[in-house]
Coordinates of C-alpha atoms in Angstrom, one line a residue:
Chain Y
M94 CA -0.1 0.1 -0.5
L95 CA 0.9 3.9 -0.9
K96 CA 1.2 6.4 1.5
A97 CA -0.8 9.0 1.3
E98 CA 1.5 11.8 -0.2
E99 CA 2.8 9.4 -3.5
D100 CA -1.7 8.6 -3.9
V101 CA -2.4 11.0 -6.9
V102 CA -6.2 11.1 -5.2
A103 CA -7.3 10.6 -2.3
V104 CA -10.7 10.0 -1.4
Q105 CA -12.2 9.5 2.9
G106 CA -15.4 9.9 3.9
L107 CA -16.5 11.9 1.1
R108 CA -20.1 12.8 1.2
M109 CA -22.3 15.4 -0.6
R110 CA -26.2 16.1 0.0
Y111 CA -28.5 18.7 -2.4
G112 CA -30.8 19.7 0.6
A113 CA -32.1 16.7 2.1
T114 CA -31.0 14.6 -0.8
E115 CA -27.9 13.5 0.0
V116 CA -25.6 12.1 -3.4
L117 CA -23.3 11.2 -1.9
R118 CA -22.3 8.8 1.4
D119 CA -19.0 8.2 2.2
V120 CA -17.4 7.8 -0.8
T121 CA -13.3 6.3 -0.4
F122 CA -10.7 5.5 -3.1
R123 CA -7.0 6.2 -4.0
I124 CA -5.7 6.6 -7.5
Q125 CA -2.1 5.8 -8.2
P126 CA -0.3 8.1 -10.5
G127 CA -0.4 6.6 -14.0
E128 CA -2.9 4.6 -13.4
V129 CA -6.4 4.3 -15.1
L130 CA -9.9 4.4 -12.8
A131 CA -13.0 4.1 -14.5
V132 CA -15.9 4.8 -12.2
L133 CA -19.4 2.9 -13.7
G134 CA -22.5 4.0 -12.0
P135 CA -26.0 4.1 -12.7
N136 CA -27.8 8.0 -13.5
G137 CA -27.6 9.3 -10.6
A138 CA -25.1 7.6 -8.9
G139 CA -23.2 10.5 -8.2
K140 CA -19.9 10.3 -11.0
T141 CA -20.2 13.9 -12.3
T142 CA -20.8 14.7 -8.6
T143 CA -17.6 13.1 -7.1
I144 CA -14.9 13.8 -10.2
E145 CA -16.8 18.0 -10.2
I146 CA -15.7 17.9 -6.8
L147 CA -12.3 16.3 -6.7
E148 CA -11.7 18.9 -10.6
G149 CA -12.1 21.8 -7.6
F150 CA -16.1 22.7 -9.4
R151 CA -17.5 22.2 -6.3
M152 CA -17.5 22.8 -2.7
R153 CA -18.1 18.6 -1.0
S154 CA -19.5 19.2 2.6
A155 CA -17.7 16.6 4.1
G156 CA -15.1 14.7 3.8
A157 CA -11.7 15.1 3.0
V158 CA -10.2 15.0 -0.9
E159 CA -6.6 15.7 -1.8
V160 CA -5.9 16.0 -5.8
L161 CA -1.7 16.4 -7.0
G162 CA -1.4 17.3 -2.7
V163 CA -3.9 19.5 -2.3
D164 CA -7.4 19.9 -1.6
P165 CA -9.4 21.3 -4.9
A166 CA -11.2 23.1 -3.0
Y167 CA -8.8 25.4 -2.6
G168 CA -6.5 24.8 -6.1
D169 CA -4.4 27.9 -7.6
E170 CA -4.0 28.3 -10.8
A171 CA -0.6 26.6 -10.6
W172 CA -2.8 23.3 -9.0
R173 CA -4.7 24.2 -11.1
A174 CA -1.8 24.0 -14.0
R175 CA -0.9 20.2 -13.0
V176 CA -4.8 19.0 -13.7
G177 CA -6.3 18.5 -17.2
V178 CA -10.4 18.6 -17.7
V179 CA -12.6 17.2 -20.2
L180 CA -16.8 17.8 -19.2
Q181 CA -19.4 15.8 -20.6
S182 CA -21.0 18.1 -23.5
W183 CA -18.9 21.3 -24.8
R184 CA -20.1 23.3 -27.5
D185 CA -17.9 26.7 -26.4
H186 CA -15.8 28.8 -29.1
S187 CA -17.4 27.9 -32.0
K188 CA -15.8 30.1 -34.4
W189 CA -11.9 29.3 -32.7
R190 CA -10.1 27.5 -35.1
V191 CA -8.9 24.5 -33.8
R192 CA -5.1 25.7 -34.3
E193 CA -6.4 29.3 -32.3
L194 CA -7.6 28.1 -29.7
L195 CA -5.6 25.6 -28.7
A196 CA -2.5 27.4 -28.5
H197 CA -4.6 30.3 -27.3
L198 CA -5.5 27.5 -24.3
G199 CA -2.1 27.0 -24.6
G200 CA -0.5 30.3 -23.8
Y201 CA -2.0 30.6 -19.9
Y202 CA 0.2 27.2 -19.2
A203 CA 3.6 28.3 -19.9
P204 CA 4.1 30.4 -17.1
Y205 CA 3.9 26.4 -16.0
A206 CA 6.5 25.1 -17.7
T207 CA 9.1 23.2 -15.2
A208 CA 12.2 20.3 -16.6
A209 CA 10.8 18.1 -16.3
I210 CA 7.1 19.7 -18.0
P211 CA 7.4 21.1 -20.4
R212 CA 4.6 22.8 -21.2
P213 CA 2.6 23.9 -23.3
W214 CA 2.0 20.6 -25.7
D215 CA 3.0 21.8 -28.5
A216 CA -0.7 22.8 -30.9
D217 CA 0.6 20.9 -34.5
E218 CA 2.4 18.6 -32.3
L219 CA -0.9 18.0 -30.8
I220 CA -3.8 18.3 -32.8
E221 CA -1.6 14.9 -35.2
L222 CA -1.8 13.5 -31.9
V223 CA -5.8 13.3 -31.7
G224 CA -5.7 13.5 -35.2
L225 CA -7.0 16.6 -36.2
T226 CA -4.2 17.5 -38.9
G227 CA -7.1 17.9 -41.7
Q228 CA -9.3 20.1 -39.9
A229 CA -6.7 22.6 -37.7
E230 CA -8.0 26.0 -39.8
Q231 CA -11.6 24.1 -39.9
K232 CA -14.1 27.2 -36.9
L233 CA -15.3 24.4 -34.4
K234 CA -19.2 24.3 -35.4
T235 CA -18.1 23.2 -38.9
L236 CA -16.6 20.2 -36.9
S237 CA -18.5 15.6 -37.1
G238 CA -19.6 15.1 -33.4
G239 CA -16.2 12.3 -32.7
Q240 CA -13.8 15.7 -33.7
R241 CA -15.4 18.3 -31.7
R242 CA -14.6 15.3 -28.3
R243 CA -10.8 15.1 -29.7
L244 CA -10.2 18.1 -29.8
D245 CA -12.0 18.8 -25.8
V246 CA -9.5 15.5 -24.8
A247 CA -6.3 17.8 -26.8
I248 CA -7.5 20.9 -24.1
G249 CA -7.3 19.1 -21.8
I250 CA -4.2 17.8 -22.0
V251 CA -2.4 20.8 -23.9
G252 CA -1.2 22.1 -21.1
R253 CA 0.6 17.9 -20.3
P254 CA -1.6 17.6 -16.8
E255 CA -0.5 14.7 -14.5
L256 CA -3.8 14.7 -13.8
L257 CA -6.5 13.7 -16.4
F258 CA -9.8 14.0 -16.0
L259 CA -12.3 12.1 -18.3
D260 CA -16.2 12.7 -17.8
E261 CA -18.1 10.1 -20.6
P262 CA -15.6 11.2 -22.6
T263 CA -17.5 8.7 -26.3
T264 CA -20.8 9.2 -25.4
G265 CA -22.2 9.7 -28.9
F266 CA -19.6 8.2 -30.9
D267 CA -19.3 5.8 -33.4
P268 CA -17.4 2.5 -33.6
V269 CA -14.7 4.2 -35.6
A270 CA -14.2 7.2 -33.7
R271 CA -14.4 4.9 -29.7
H272 CA -11.8 2.9 -31.8
E273 CA -9.9 5.6 -32.3
F274 CA -10.2 7.6 -29.0
H275 CA -9.0 4.5 -27.0
A276 CA -6.3 5.1 -28.5
L277 CA -5.8 8.3 -27.9
V278 CA -6.0 7.1 -24.1
R279 CA -3.9 4.0 -24.1
R280 CA -0.6 6.2 -25.7
L281 CA -1.3 9.0 -22.6
T282 CA -0.4 6.1 -20.5
D283 CA 1.4 4.5 -22.1
E284 CA 3.4 7.2 -23.3
L285 CA 3.2 9.7 -20.1
R286 CA 2.2 8.1 -18.1
T287 CA -1.1 9.6 -17.4
T288 CA -3.5 9.3 -14.4
I289 CA -6.6 9.4 -15.7
L290 CA -10.1 9.2 -13.9
L291 CA -12.8 8.9 -16.4
T292 CA -16.8 7.8 -15.6
T293 CA -18.4 6.4 -18.0
H294 CA -21.6 4.3 -18.9
D295 CA -19.6 1.5 -21.4
L296 CA -18.5 -1.2 -19.6
D297 CA -17.0 -2.1 -22.7
E298 CA -15.2 0.7 -22.2
A299 CA -13.9 0.3 -19.0
S300 CA -12.9 -2.9 -18.9
K301 CA -10.3 -2.2 -22.4
L302 CA -9.3 1.2 -20.6
A303 CA -9.5 0.5 -17.4
D304 CA -6.7 -0.2 -14.8
R305 CA -9.7 -0.7 -12.3
V306 CA -12.9 0.0 -11.7
L307 CA -15.0 1.8 -8.9
I308 CA -18.9 1.5 -9.5
L309 CA -21.0 3.3 -7.3
S310 CA -24.2 3.5 -7.3
G311 CA -27.0 5.1 -5.2
G312 CA -23.8 7.4 -3.6
R313 CA -22.0 4.6 -2.0
I314 CA -19.3 2.2 -4.1
I315 CA -20.5 -1.6 -4.5
A316 CA -17.9 -2.8 -6.2
S317 CA -13.5 -1.9 -6.8
G318 CA -11.2 -3.7 -7.9
T319 CA -9.8 -4.8 -11.9
P320 CA -12.2 -5.6 -14.4
A321 CA -10.9 -9.3 -14.3
A322 CA -11.3 -9.5 -10.6
L323 CA -14.5 -8.0 -10.5
T324 CA -15.7 -10.1 -13.3
T325 CA -14.2 -13.7 -11.8
Q326 CA -16.0 -12.3 -8.1
I327 CA -19.4 -12.3 -8.7
A328 CA -18.9 -15.3 -10.8
G329 CA -20.7 -13.8 -14.3
A330 CA -19.3 -13.8 -18.0
S331 CA -18.1 -10.8 -18.7
L332 CA -17.7 -8.0 -16.8
E333 CA -21.1 -6.7 -17.9
D334 CA -23.2 -10.2 -16.4
A335 CA -21.2 -8.5 -12.7
Y336 CA -21.7 -4.5 -13.3
L337 CA -25.5 -5.7 -13.7
T338 CA -25.6 -8.2 -10.7
L339 CA -23.8 -5.5 -8.2
V340 CA -26.8 -3.1 -9.4
R341 CA -29.5 -4.5 -9.5
S342 CA -28.7 -6.4 -5.2
S343 CA -28.2 -2.5 -5.0
E344 CA -30.7 -0.5 -5.8
K345 CA -33.5 -3.6 -4.5
G346 CA -31.5 -2.7 -1.2
Q347 CA -31.9 1.1 -1.6
D348 CA -35.9 0.3 -1.9
R349 CA -36.8 0.0 1.3
Chain S
M247 CA -8.6 40.3 -30.8
I248 CA -9.4 37.4 -32.4
E249 CA -12.5 37.4 -30.7
L250 CA -13.0 40.6 -32.8
R251 CA -11.6 39.9 -35.8
Q252 CA -14.3 36.4 -35.9
S253 CA -16.5 39.3 -35.0
F254 CA -16.1 40.8 -38.4
T255 CA -14.7 38.2 -40.4
N256 CA -19.0 36.1 -39.7
G257 CA -21.8 36.9 -42.2
A258 CA -24.6 37.3 -38.6
D259 CA -22.6 39.2 -37.0
L260 CA -21.8 42.0 -39.6
V261 CA -25.5 42.4 -40.1
S262 CA -25.5 43.2 -37.0
H263 CA -22.2 45.1 -36.8
F264 CA -24.1 47.5 -39.7
L265 CA -28.1 47.2 -39.7
W266 CA -28.0 49.6 -36.3
P267 CA -25.6 52.0 -37.9
T268 CA -27.5 51.7 -41.1
L269 CA -31.0 52.6 -39.7
M270 CA -29.4 54.7 -37.2
L271 CA -28.1 56.6 -40.9
V272 CA -31.4 56.5 -42.5
A273 CA -33.1 58.1 -39.2
L274 CA -30.7 60.6 -39.7
F275 CA -30.7 61.5 -43.0
F276 CA -35.0 62.4 -43.0
L277 CA -34.0 64.0 -39.4
R278 CA -31.7 66.6 -40.9
D279 CA -33.6 69.3 -42.2
R280 CA -36.5 69.1 -39.5
E281 CA -35.3 72.0 -36.4
F282 CA -36.4 71.5 -33.4
G283 CA -39.1 74.3 -32.2
S284 CA -36.8 77.3 -33.0
T285 CA -33.5 77.1 -31.5
G286 CA -31.7 76.7 -35.4
F287 CA -31.0 73.5 -35.0
A288 CA -31.2 70.3 -36.7
L289 CA -32.4 67.6 -35.1
G290 CA -30.5 65.7 -37.2
L291 CA -27.1 67.3 -35.4
L292 CA -28.4 67.0 -32.3
A293 CA -29.2 63.5 -32.7
L294 CA -25.9 62.0 -34.3
P295 CA -23.5 62.8 -31.1
S296 CA -26.3 61.3 -28.9
I297 CA -26.3 58.3 -30.9
L298 CA -23.2 57.7 -30.4
G299 CA -23.2 57.8 -26.8
M300 CA -26.3 56.0 -26.8
N301 CA -24.2 53.0 -29.0
A302 CA -21.5 53.6 -26.4
A303 CA -23.5 52.6 -23.5
M304 CA -24.7 50.1 -25.2
G305 CA -22.4 47.8 -24.6
M306 CA -23.4 47.8 -21.1
V307 CA -26.1 44.8 -23.2
S308 CA -23.8 43.7 -24.6
M309 CA -20.9 43.2 -22.5
S310 CA -24.3 41.7 -20.3
Q311 CA -25.6 39.4 -23.3
L312 CA -22.1 38.2 -24.0
L313 CA -21.6 36.7 -20.4
T314 CA -25.1 34.6 -20.6
A315 CA -23.9 33.3 -23.5
D316 CA -20.8 32.0 -23.0
R317 CA -22.1 30.6 -19.9
E318 CA -24.6 28.7 -21.6
D319 CA -21.6 27.0 -23.8
G320 CA -19.0 26.0 -21.3
T321 CA -17.1 29.3 -22.7
L322 CA -16.5 30.4 -19.1
L323 CA -16.1 26.6 -17.9
R324 CA -13.4 26.4 -20.8
A325 CA -11.9 29.3 -18.5
K326 CA -11.7 27.8 -15.3
A327 CA -10.6 24.7 -16.0
T328 CA -7.4 26.6 -17.4
P329 CA -4.7 28.4 -14.9
N330 CA -5.5 31.9 -15.1
G331 CA -7.8 31.1 -17.4
M332 CA -11.2 33.5 -15.8
R333 CA -8.7 36.6 -15.7
G334 CA -7.8 35.9 -19.5
Y335 CA -11.6 35.4 -20.0
L336 CA -12.6 38.8 -18.4
I337 CA -10.1 41.0 -20.1
G338 CA -10.2 39.4 -23.3
R339 CA -14.2 40.1 -23.1
V340 CA -13.8 43.8 -22.3
V341 CA -11.7 45.1 -24.9
S342 CA -13.5 43.1 -27.6
V343 CA -17.0 44.4 -26.2
A344 CA -14.3 47.6 -26.0
L345 CA -13.0 47.8 -29.8
G346 CA -15.9 46.1 -30.9
L347 CA -17.6 49.2 -29.7
L348 CA -15.1 51.6 -31.4
A349 CA -15.3 50.2 -35.0
D350 CA -19.1 50.2 -34.8
L351 CA -18.4 54.3 -33.9
A352 CA -16.3 54.6 -36.5
I353 CA -19.2 53.0 -38.8
L354 CA -21.9 54.9 -37.7
L355 CA -19.7 58.4 -37.5
I356 CA -18.0 58.4 -40.9
P357 CA -21.1 58.9 -42.9
G358 CA -22.8 60.4 -39.9
L359 CA -19.9 63.4 -40.7
L360 CA -20.9 63.1 -44.7
I361 CA -24.9 63.4 -44.6
I362 CA -24.9 66.2 -41.8
D363 CA -23.1 69.8 -41.7
G364 CA -22.4 72.2 -38.8
L365 CA -20.2 69.1 -36.1
A366 CA -17.8 71.5 -34.4
I367 CA -15.0 68.6 -35.3
G368 CA -11.9 71.2 -36.3
D369 CA -9.9 71.6 -32.8
V370 CA -7.9 69.0 -31.5
G371 CA -10.1 70.0 -27.8
S372 CA -13.3 68.5 -29.5
W373 CA -12.2 65.1 -30.1
L374 CA -10.0 65.4 -26.7
T375 CA -14.1 64.7 -25.1
L376 CA -15.5 62.5 -27.3
L377 CA -12.1 60.2 -25.6
W378 CA -12.2 60.6 -22.1
V379 CA -16.6 61.4 -22.9
L380 CA -16.3 57.9 -24.3
V381 CA -13.8 55.7 -21.6
L382 CA -15.2 57.3 -19.2
G383 CA -18.8 56.6 -20.2
L384 CA -17.0 52.0 -20.5
I385 CA -15.2 52.3 -17.6
A386 CA -19.2 52.6 -15.8
T387 CA -20.9 50.9 -18.1
L388 CA -19.0 48.3 -18.6
P389 CA -18.7 46.7 -15.0
I390 CA -22.5 47.1 -14.7
G391 CA -22.8 45.4 -18.0
A392 CA -21.1 42.2 -15.9
V393 CA -23.2 42.3 -13.5
L394 CA -26.2 42.4 -15.4
G395 CA -24.6 39.2 -17.0
S396 CA -23.9 37.0 -13.7
L397 CA -27.1 38.4 -12.2
F398 CA -29.4 36.6 -15.2
T399 CA -28.5 33.2 -15.9
S400 CA -30.7 32.8 -19.0
A401 CA -31.0 34.1 -22.6
R402 CA -34.6 34.8 -22.5
G403 CA -33.7 37.2 -18.8
Q404 CA -31.8 38.5 -20.6
G405 CA -34.2 39.5 -22.8
L406 CA -35.5 41.6 -19.8
V407 CA -32.5 43.6 -18.8
Q408 CA -32.9 45.5 -23.2
L409 CA -36.5 46.4 -21.9
P410 CA -35.3 48.8 -19.5
V411 CA -32.4 49.6 -21.2
L412 CA -34.1 50.4 -23.9
G413 CA -36.6 52.9 -21.5
L414 CA -33.4 54.8 -20.5
I415 CA -33.2 54.9 -24.3
A416 CA -35.9 56.2 -24.9
I417 CA -36.2 59.7 -22.1
S418 CA -32.1 60.5 -21.8
G419 CA -32.7 62.9 -24.6
I420 CA -30.9 61.0 -27.4
F421 CA -33.6 61.9 -30.4
Y422 CA -34.6 64.5 -28.9
P423 CA -33.2 67.0 -26.3
I424 CA -34.5 65.8 -23.1
T425 CA -35.0 69.7 -21.8
A426 CA -38.4 68.8 -24.1
L427 CA -40.0 66.2 -21.5
P428 CA -41.6 66.7 -18.0
G429 CA -39.3 67.4 -15.4
W430 CA -39.6 64.5 -14.1
V431 CA -39.1 62.1 -17.1
Q432 CA -35.9 64.1 -17.0
W433 CA -34.6 63.4 -13.4
I434 CA -35.2 59.1 -14.4
A435 CA -33.0 59.5 -16.5
Q436 CA -30.4 62.4 -15.0
L437 CA -29.9 59.6 -12.8
S438 CA -28.5 56.8 -16.1
P439 CA -25.0 56.8 -17.1
I440 CA -26.8 56.1 -20.8
Y441 CA -27.7 59.8 -20.7
W442 CA -24.8 61.8 -19.3
M443 CA -22.3 59.8 -22.1
G444 CA -24.9 61.3 -25.1
L445 CA -24.7 65.2 -22.7
G446 CA -20.7 64.3 -23.1
M447 CA -20.8 62.9 -26.3
R448 CA -22.7 66.1 -28.4
S449 CA -21.1 68.6 -25.6
A450 CA -17.6 67.3 -28.2
L451 CA -19.1 67.5 -31.2
L452 CA -21.8 70.0 -31.4
P453 CA -21.0 73.6 -32.0
A454 CA -20.9 74.9 -28.5
E455 CA -24.6 77.3 -28.8
A456 CA -26.1 74.0 -28.9
V457 CA -25.7 74.2 -25.3
A458 CA -28.8 76.3 -25.5
V459 CA -31.4 72.6 -25.7
E460 CA -29.4 71.2 -22.4
I461 CA -30.4 71.5 -19.0
G462 CA -29.4 74.6 -16.7
D463 CA -27.5 75.5 -20.5
S464 CA -24.5 74.3 -20.0
W465 CA -22.6 71.1 -20.6
R466 CA -21.8 70.3 -16.7
H467 CA -18.7 68.5 -17.1
W468 CA -18.4 68.6 -14.0
E469 CA -21.7 66.3 -12.8
T470 CA -20.8 64.3 -16.2
V471 CA -17.8 63.2 -14.7
A472 CA -19.0 62.5 -11.0
V473 CA -22.1 60.8 -12.2
L474 CA -20.2 57.8 -14.9
G475 CA -18.1 57.9 -12.0
V476 CA -20.3 57.2 -9.7
W477 CA -21.4 54.2 -12.0
A478 CA -17.8 53.4 -12.1
I479 CA -16.9 53.1 -9.1
L480 CA -20.1 51.4 -8.3
G481 CA -20.0 49.2 -10.8
L482 CA -15.8 47.9 -10.6
L483 CA -16.8 47.9 -6.5
I484 CA -19.5 45.3 -7.4
A485 CA -18.2 43.6 -10.5
P486 CA -15.6 41.0 -8.8
V487 CA -18.2 40.0 -6.2
V488 CA -20.9 39.1 -8.2
L489 CA -18.7 37.6 -10.7
R490 CA -16.7 35.3 -8.5
R491 CA -19.9 34.1 -6.9
M492 CA -21.0 33.5 -10.3
A493 CA -18.1 31.7 -11.4
R494 CA -18.0 29.6 -8.0
R495 CA -21.5 28.0 -9.3
E496 CA -20.5 27.2 -12.5
S497 CA -19.5 23.1 -13.0
G498 CA -19.9 20.7 -15.7
S499 CA -23.8 19.4 -14.7
T500 CA -24.4 23.3 -14.4
V501 CA -24.0 24.0 -17.5
A502 CA -25.4 20.6 -18.5
S503 CA -28.8 21.6 -16.7
R504 CA -28.8 24.7 -18.8
R505 CA -28.1 23.0 -22.6
E506 CA -31.4 21.0 -21.2
R507 CA -33.7 23.8 -20.6
A508 CA -32.7 25.8 -23.5
L509 CA -33.8 23.2 -25.8
Q510 CA -37.1 22.9 -23.7
R511 CA -37.8 26.0 -25.0
V512 CA -37.3 25.6 -28.6
G513 CA -38.5 22.0 -28.1

C-alpha cells in the first residue's frame, strides 16, 4: 500500500448533500500515479458530482479530498495547470479555429512549465496526436461530434496534465471514433504516464481502458477492483454481468 | 483580438454591426433638415452625437449578453479549467467589447459626418472631449453589464434586461432634446449613465451654441464626470464580487442542465 502523499488522488469519507438528498455517502478511494480508474454506475449514482468535486468545481459537504496533494476546493492556479479536464459536452468557442484555440489556451500554461514537464504542448503536435491535422484551420462549429470530442481531449491535455479527468468521453461516438479515442487514451498512459480518472456508461470501454474499476450506486461504492477480478468475483461471464448483478442488488437494498 | 476578427468575418455578426448604424443613418438623413423648435438647430445634428453616446452605452447590454451566452455554451467553464483563465477571459471580453464599440462608432461617425454638416470637428479639443467621455463611459457601463450578465442566468432573462435599458435610452435625450420632456422624466434620465454619455458626446461634437437646448444651458462636464464616476466606482466594486460568486457556481452539470432547459424552450 502506498502512502497518501504518493497517491495522485486520495478521497476519504466524501459526502455530498443537496438539501435533503444525499448524493454521495461515505465515498473513499485512491488513485496511484499512472493508473487509469474508471468510475461506473447508473445515472444519478454520483459519478459527475464526484468528478466535479475532484476538479474543484463543486464544494463538498464533508470528507477529506486531496488531488495532487492539494485540497481541490482551495486549488490555486499552479495546481490548476497540473490538472486536465474534459467535461461531458462542450460547445464553446464555436467561431474559433482548431489550431488558434489550442495555441491560445496553451499560452495560459506556459508560466507553469517545469524542467521535467514542458508546458504547453505544441499545438501542431497535439493536433496530429488527436488526428485533427486535416481540420486544423477549420472553425469549431464545423467539426463533427467525434472531432469535437477529440479536440476537447486535446484541450484537456494541452497543459500536459499529470492527472486527466474524462467525464463520459465517448458518449455519442460511432465505433470507429470510439476505437480511435481508446488508442489516444492508451498513448497518453503508456507514453506520458498520465493518471486518468474517467466515468463511463460503456462497460466494454471500462474493461479495455481501466486498470481498476469503481462501481458507484446510490452514492456509495458498491464494488472496486480490476475488471478481471470483478468479473470472477461475481462469477459472471463478463464485466457487464458483474455490473448488472451488483447494481441490481444494491438498488433493491435502497428501496426499503 | 481574435474574437474581434471573428466578429467581423462572420456573416450574422457583420449584419448586426452594420444594421443598427445603417438604420440610424437613415433616420438621421430624414431628420437632417428638421429644426428643433425655434433654436435653429437641425434635429439630425443634435441626434448624431447622442446616438454615438447611446451606442457606447449599449456596450453594457452586449457585455451582459456575452456573459450569459458564454455561460450557456461552457466558454466560462473552459476558462475556469485553465490556469489564470478567468482573468484572461474577462480582460479579453472587455477589450473585445470596447474595440467592437469603437469600430461601431467609426462605422456610424464617418458617414454621419458626410450627411450632417455643422458638427464641431475642427479642433483637437472636441476629439479630446470625445475620448474622455468614451473612456469614462465605458468604465462606467461595462462593469454594470458584467453584473447584469452574471445575475441573469438565461438568455430569456437577458431579454428582460434589455427592456429597461431601451426605456432609459428612450427618455435619455438621445433622439429628442431632453428639455422637451416633462420634469420627472428628466430626473430619472439623469440618474442613468446613458444620458450623460449622450450629453458628453454632444458637448464634444456640437457647436457651442447648441448648449441652449440642454438642461441649465450648460454641458455640465463636472456633473458628467461625477455621475459616470459614481457608476464606474459602483460597478467596479460590485462586479468582482458578483462575478466571483457566479464563477464559483459554474460546473459541468450546471452547464448541462441549462442546455437542457434551453432545448426544452426550443422544442
